[in-house]
Coordinates of C-alpha atoms in Angstrom, one line a residue:
X1449 CA -8.4 -28.7 14.4
X1450 CA -10.4 -25.3 14.5
X1451 CA -10.0 -24.9 18.1
X1452 CA -6.1 -24.3 17.3
X1453 CA -6.6 -21.6 14.8
X1454 CA -5.9 -18.2 15.5
X1455 CA -8.6 -15.8 16.7
X1456 CA -9.0 -12.6 14.7
X1457 CA -8.2 -9.7 17.1
X1458 CA -10.5 -6.9 16.2
X1459 CA -8.4 -3.6 15.1
X1460 CA -5.2 -5.4 15.8
X1461 CA -1.7 -4.7 14.8
X1462 CA 0.5 -7.5 13.7
X1463 CA 3.8 -8.4 12.0
X1464 CA 6.6 -5.8 12.5
X1465 CA 6.6 -2.5 13.9
X1466 CA 5.1 0.8 12.4
X1467 CA 3.1 3.5 13.5
X1468 CA -0.6 3.6 12.2
X1469 CA -1.0 5.7 9.1
X1470 CA -1.1 9.5 9.7
X1471 CA -4.4 10.7 9.4
X1472 CA -6.5 13.1 6.8
X1473 CA -5.2 16.5 7.0
X1474 CA -1.7 16.0 8.5
X1475 CA 0.5 18.9 7.4
X1476 CA 2.8 17.8 4.7
X1477 CA 5.7 19.4 6.5
X1478 CA 5.1 17.0 9.5
X1479 CA 5.0 13.9 7.1
X1480 CA 8.2 14.9 5.6
X1481 CA 9.8 15.3 9.1
X1482 CA 8.6 12.0 10.2
X1483 CA 10.0 10.4 6.9
X1484 CA 13.2 12.2 7.5
X1485 CA 13.6 11.1 11.1
X1486 CA 12.7 7.3 10.5
X1487 CA 13.0 6.5 6.9
X1488 CA 9.2 5.4 6.7
X1489 CA 5.9 7.0 6.3
X1490 CA 2.4 6.2 5.4
X1491 CA -0.6 8.5 5.3
X1492 CA -4.1 8.9 4.1
X1493 CA -5.2 11.6 1.7
X1494 CA -8.4 12.6 0.4
X1495 CA -8.3 12.9 -3.4
X1496 CA -11.0 15.6 -3.7
X1497 CA -9.7 18.0 -1.1
X1498 CA -6.1 18.5 -1.4
X1499 CA -3.9 20.7 0.8
X1500 CA -4.3 24.2 -0.8
X1501 CA -0.4 24.6 -0.9
X1502 CA 0.1 21.3 -2.8
X1503 CA 2.7 21.6 -5.5
X1504 CA 1.5 21.3 -8.9
X1505 CA 1.9 18.4 -11.3
X1506 CA 5.0 18.2 -13.4
X1507 CA 4.6 18.6 -17.1
X1508 CA 5.5 14.9 -17.9
X1509 CA 3.2 13.9 -15.3
X1510 CA 0.3 15.8 -17.0
X1511 CA 1.2 14.0 -20.3
X1512 CA 1.1 10.6 -18.8
X1513 CA -2.3 11.2 -16.9
X1514 CA -3.9 12.3 -20.3
X1515 CA -4.0 8.3 -21.2
X1516 CA -6.3 8.1 -18.1
X1517 CA -10.2 8.7 -18.1
X1518 CA -11.0 12.0 -17.1
X1519 CA -12.3 12.6 -13.5
X1520 CA -11.3 11.1 -10.4
X1521 CA -9.2 8.3 -12.1
X1522 CA -6.9 11.1 -13.8
X1523 CA -7.0 13.8 -10.8
X1524 CA -6.1 11.1 -8.4
X1525 CA -3.4 9.6 -10.3
X1526 CA -1.8 13.1 -10.4
X1527 CA -2.6 14.0 -6.8
X1528 CA -1.0 10.8 -5.4
X1529 CA 2.4 11.6 -7.0
X1530 CA 2.1 15.3 -6.1
X1531 CA 1.7 14.4 -2.4
X1532 CA 4.4 11.9 -2.5
X1533 CA 6.8 14.4 -4.2
X1534 CA 6.0 17.1 -1.8
X1535 CA 6.6 15.0 1.3
X1536 CA 9.9 13.6 0.0
X1537 CA 11.0 17.3 -1.0
X1538 CA 10.0 18.3 2.8
X1539 CA 12.1 15.5 4.1
X1540 CA 15.1 16.4 1.7
X1541 CA 14.7 20.3 2.1
X1542 CA 14.4 20.7 -1.7
X1543 CA 11.8 22.1 -4.1
X1544 CA 9.2 19.4 -5.0
X1545 CA 10.2 20.0 -8.8
X1546 CA 13.6 18.4 -7.9
X1547 CA 11.8 15.2 -6.9
X1548 CA 10.4 12.7 -9.7
X1549 CA 8.6 9.4 -9.4
X1550 CA 10.0 6.5 -11.7
X1551 CA 10.1 2.7 -11.6
X1552 CA 13.0 0.4 -10.6
X1553 CA 14.0 -2.8 -12.3
X1554 CA 11.5 -4.6 -11.0
X1555 CA 8.6 -2.3 -11.8
X1556 CA 8.2 -0.9 -8.4
X1557 CA 7.8 2.9 -8.0
X1558 CA 10.6 4.8 -6.6
X1559 CA 11.6 8.7 -6.2
X1560 CA 14.3 9.9 -8.3
X1561 CA 16.5 13.0 -8.7
X1562 CA 16.6 14.7 -5.2
X1563 CA 14.3 11.8 -3.9
X1564 CA 16.7 9.2 -4.9
X1565 CA 16.8 6.1 -2.3
X1566 CA 13.1 6.4 -1.5
X1567 CA 10.6 3.9 -2.6
X1568 CA 6.8 4.7 -2.9
X1569 CA 3.6 2.7 -2.9
X1570 CA 0.1 3.8 -3.7
X1571 CA -3.2 2.5 -3.1
X1572 CA -6.6 4.2 -3.7
X1573 CA -10.4 3.3 -3.3
X1574 CA -12.9 5.9 -4.1
X1575 CA -11.8 9.4 -3.1
X1576 CA -9.5 8.0 -0.5
X1577 CA -5.9 7.3 -0.9
X1578 CA -3.1 5.5 1.1
X1579 CA 0.4 6.6 0.4
X1580 CA 3.7 5.0 1.8
X1581 CA 7.1 6.1 1.4
X1582 CA 10.2 4.2 2.7
X1583 CA 14.0 4.0 2.5
X1584 CA 13.6 0.3 1.5
X1585 CA 11.0 -1.7 -1.0
X1586 CA 7.5 -1.1 0.2
X1587 CA 4.1 -2.3 -0.8
X1588 CA 0.8 -0.9 0.6
X1589 CA -2.8 -1.7 0.0
X1590 CA -5.9 -0.5 0.8
X1591 CA -9.6 -1.7 0.7
X1592 CA -12.9 0.0 1.9
X1593 CA -15.2 -2.4 3.7
X1594 CA -18.7 -2.8 1.9
X1595 CA -21.9 -4.4 3.3
X1596 CA -22.6 -8.0 2.4
X1597 CA -19.1 -8.6 0.9
X1598 CA -19.2 -12.1 -0.8
X1599 CA -16.0 -13.4 -0.3
X1600 CA -14.2 -15.1 -3.0
X1601 CA -13.0 -18.2 -1.5
X1602 CA -11.3 -19.5 -4.6
X1603 CA -8.3 -16.9 -4.1
X1604 CA -7.7 -18.3 -0.6
X1605 CA -5.5 -21.1 0.5
X1606 CA -7.1 -24.2 2.4
X1607 CA -5.7 -23.0 5.6
X1608 CA -6.9 -19.4 5.1
X1609 CA -10.5 -20.6 4.5
X1610 CA -10.4 -22.7 7.4
X1611 CA -9.1 -19.9 9.6
X1612 CA -12.2 -17.4 8.2
X1613 CA -14.5 -20.4 8.9
X1614 CA -13.4 -20.5 12.6
X1615 CA -14.1 -16.7 13.0
X1616 CA -17.6 -15.3 14.1
X1617 CA -19.5 -14.6 11.0
X1618 CA -19.7 -10.7 11.8
X1619 CA -15.8 -10.6 11.6
X1620 CA -15.4 -12.8 8.4
X1621 CA -15.4 -9.8 5.9
X1622 CA -12.7 -8.0 7.7
X1623 CA -10.8 -11.1 8.1
X1624 CA -10.7 -11.8 4.3
X1625 CA -9.9 -8.2 3.9
X1626 CA -6.8 -8.6 6.2
X1627 CA -5.5 -11.6 4.3
X1628 CA -6.3 -9.7 0.8
X1629 CA -4.4 -6.5 1.8
X1630 CA -1.5 -8.2 3.1
X1631 CA -0.9 -10.2 -0.1
X1632 CA -1.7 -7.2 -2.2
X1633 CA 1.0 -5.2 -0.4
X1634 CA 3.4 -8.2 -0.7
X1635 CA 3.3 -8.6 -4.3
X1636 CA 3.6 -4.7 -4.8
X1637 CA 6.8 -4.8 -2.4
X1638 CA 8.1 -7.7 -4.5
X1639 CA 7.2 -6.1 -7.8
X1640 CA 5.4 -9.1 -9.1
X1641 CA 1.8 -7.9 -9.6
X1642 CA -0.3 -11.0 -9.4
X1643 CA 1.7 -12.9 -11.8
X1644 CA 2.5 -14.3 -8.4
X1645 CA -0.6 -16.0 -7.5
X1646 CA -2.2 -15.1 -4.1
X1647 CA -2.7 -18.6 -3.0
X1648 CA 1.4 -19.0 -3.3
X1649 CA 1.8 -16.6 -0.6
X1650 CA 1.7 -17.9 3.0
X1651 CA 1.1 -15.2 5.5
X1652 CA 2.7 -14.7 8.8
X1653 CA -0.7 -14.4 10.6
X1654 CA -1.0 -18.4 9.7
X1655 CA 2.3 -19.6 9.7
X1656 CA 4.4 -17.3 12.0
X1657 CA 7.2 -15.0 11.3
X1658 CA 8.3 -12.7 8.4
X1659 CA 7.4 -13.6 4.8
X1660 CA 10.3 -15.1 3.1
X1661 CA 10.3 -14.5 -0.5
X1662 CA 12.4 -17.2 -1.6
X1663 CA 9.4 -19.6 -0.6
X1664 CA 7.2 -17.6 -3.3
X1665 CA 8.4 -20.5 -5.6
X1666 CA 6.6 -21.4 -9.1
X1667 CA 6.5 -17.5 -10.0
X1668 CA 8.8 -18.1 -13.0
X1669 CA 11.8 -16.2 -11.4
X1670 CA 14.4 -17.0 -8.9
X1671 CA 13.5 -14.7 -6.0
X1672 CA 16.8 -15.2 -4.4
X1673 CA 18.6 -13.5 -7.0
X1674 CA 17.2 -10.0 -5.2
X1675 CA 19.0 -10.2 -1.9
X1676 CA 17.7 -6.9 -0.8
X1677 CA 14.2 -8.5 -0.7
X1678 CA 14.9 -11.8 1.2
X1679 CA 12.3 -11.0 3.7
X1680 CA 9.4 -8.8 4.2
X1681 CA 7.8 -7.8 7.5
X1682 CA 4.0 -7.2 7.3
X1683 CA 1.6 -4.8 9.2
X1684 CA -2.1 -5.1 8.9
X1685 CA -4.9 -3.2 10.6
X1686 CA -8.7 -3.7 9.7
X1687 CA -11.8 -1.8 10.6
X1688 CA -10.1 1.4 10.7
X1689 CA -12.8 4.3 10.7
X1690 CA -11.6 6.9 8.0
X1691 CA -14.0 9.6 6.6
X1692 CA -14.4 9.0 2.9
X1693 CA -15.4 12.1 0.6
X1694 CA -17.6 11.6 -2.2
X1695 CA -15.8 11.3 -5.6
X1696 CA -17.8 14.1 -7.0
X1697 CA -16.1 16.5 -4.6
X1698 CA -19.2 17.4 -2.7
X1699 CA -18.6 18.3 1.1
X1700 CA -20.9 15.4 2.1
X1701 CA -19.3 11.9 2.4
X1702 CA -19.2 9.2 5.4
X1703 CA -17.1 7.5 7.9
X1704 CA -16.2 3.9 6.6
X1705 CA -14.5 0.8 7.8
X1706 CA -11.2 0.2 5.9
X1707 CA -8.6 -2.4 5.9
X1708 CA -5.0 -1.5 5.3
X1709 CA -1.5 -3.4 5.1
X1710 CA 2.2 -2.5 4.4
X1711 CA 4.8 -5.0 3.5
X1712 CA 8.3 -3.8 3.8
X1713 CA 11.9 -5.4 3.1
X1714 CA 13.6 -6.0 6.4
X1715 CA 16.7 -4.5 4.6
X1716 CA 17.3 -1.3 2.7
X1717 CA 17.5 -2.0 -1.1
X1718 CA 18.8 0.0 -4.0
X1719 CA 16.3 2.1 -5.9
X1720 CA 17.4 2.4 -9.6
X1721 CA 15.0 4.1 -11.7
X1722 CA 14.5 3.1 -15.2
X1723 CA 11.7 5.1 -16.7
X1724 CA 9.1 7.5 -15.7
X1725 CA 6.3 5.9 -13.8
X1726 CA 3.2 5.2 -15.8

């Protein structure tokens, strides 16, 4: 049986077509232009070394951020929103103060005011952030590889455990992160959080095709009630090498392996803000 299991292609792109994320230091104006042209952008950001001309936080963002612990948790939360607002402002040709971050009826982050129509998703580990913006529901995830990762097999499906066991031992950690980042991205795009158990999600890496969310049953909701989210296409990449700054802001850091994933609806969906994003 194991001979027929798919092999893990190192550094491979799968499931859907999208460019790799823009790298650290990509000008925000360039990101905005790409978003305007394609309706999708995802990019890395260094939360401790932000662009010098980055727009300031909005007063309401500052107020919400005070609920978070001081330091990188609070500053990073603000920085991710400042970056997203400025990229959308560049795409729309408006001032960043005209763009706000809110949540839609499913709890997913969206842009409002002059940014209406764009969805946004955030992921961060240590001082590294990944931000995705699209004209349809989107979810992203980022994981930094750590040495001697103990794989929590209990969160995997039986076929996923078998798939990992069939891989060379040196690739099992990044193989697990491919599975995990894809599932994190899916639940963010759907707006369920992990009320939707990871083992309910059958990834196309193992079953073929896009994810049909109507098959994510037993979640307590009828997913077919949300036609804009019938199918999700998945893109994963593992073992990317990205420079990660120290969280204390010192110039020293190191190049680390990261695994990332993005899940996007195959159709554009409405973005109806309800409240300011918390």
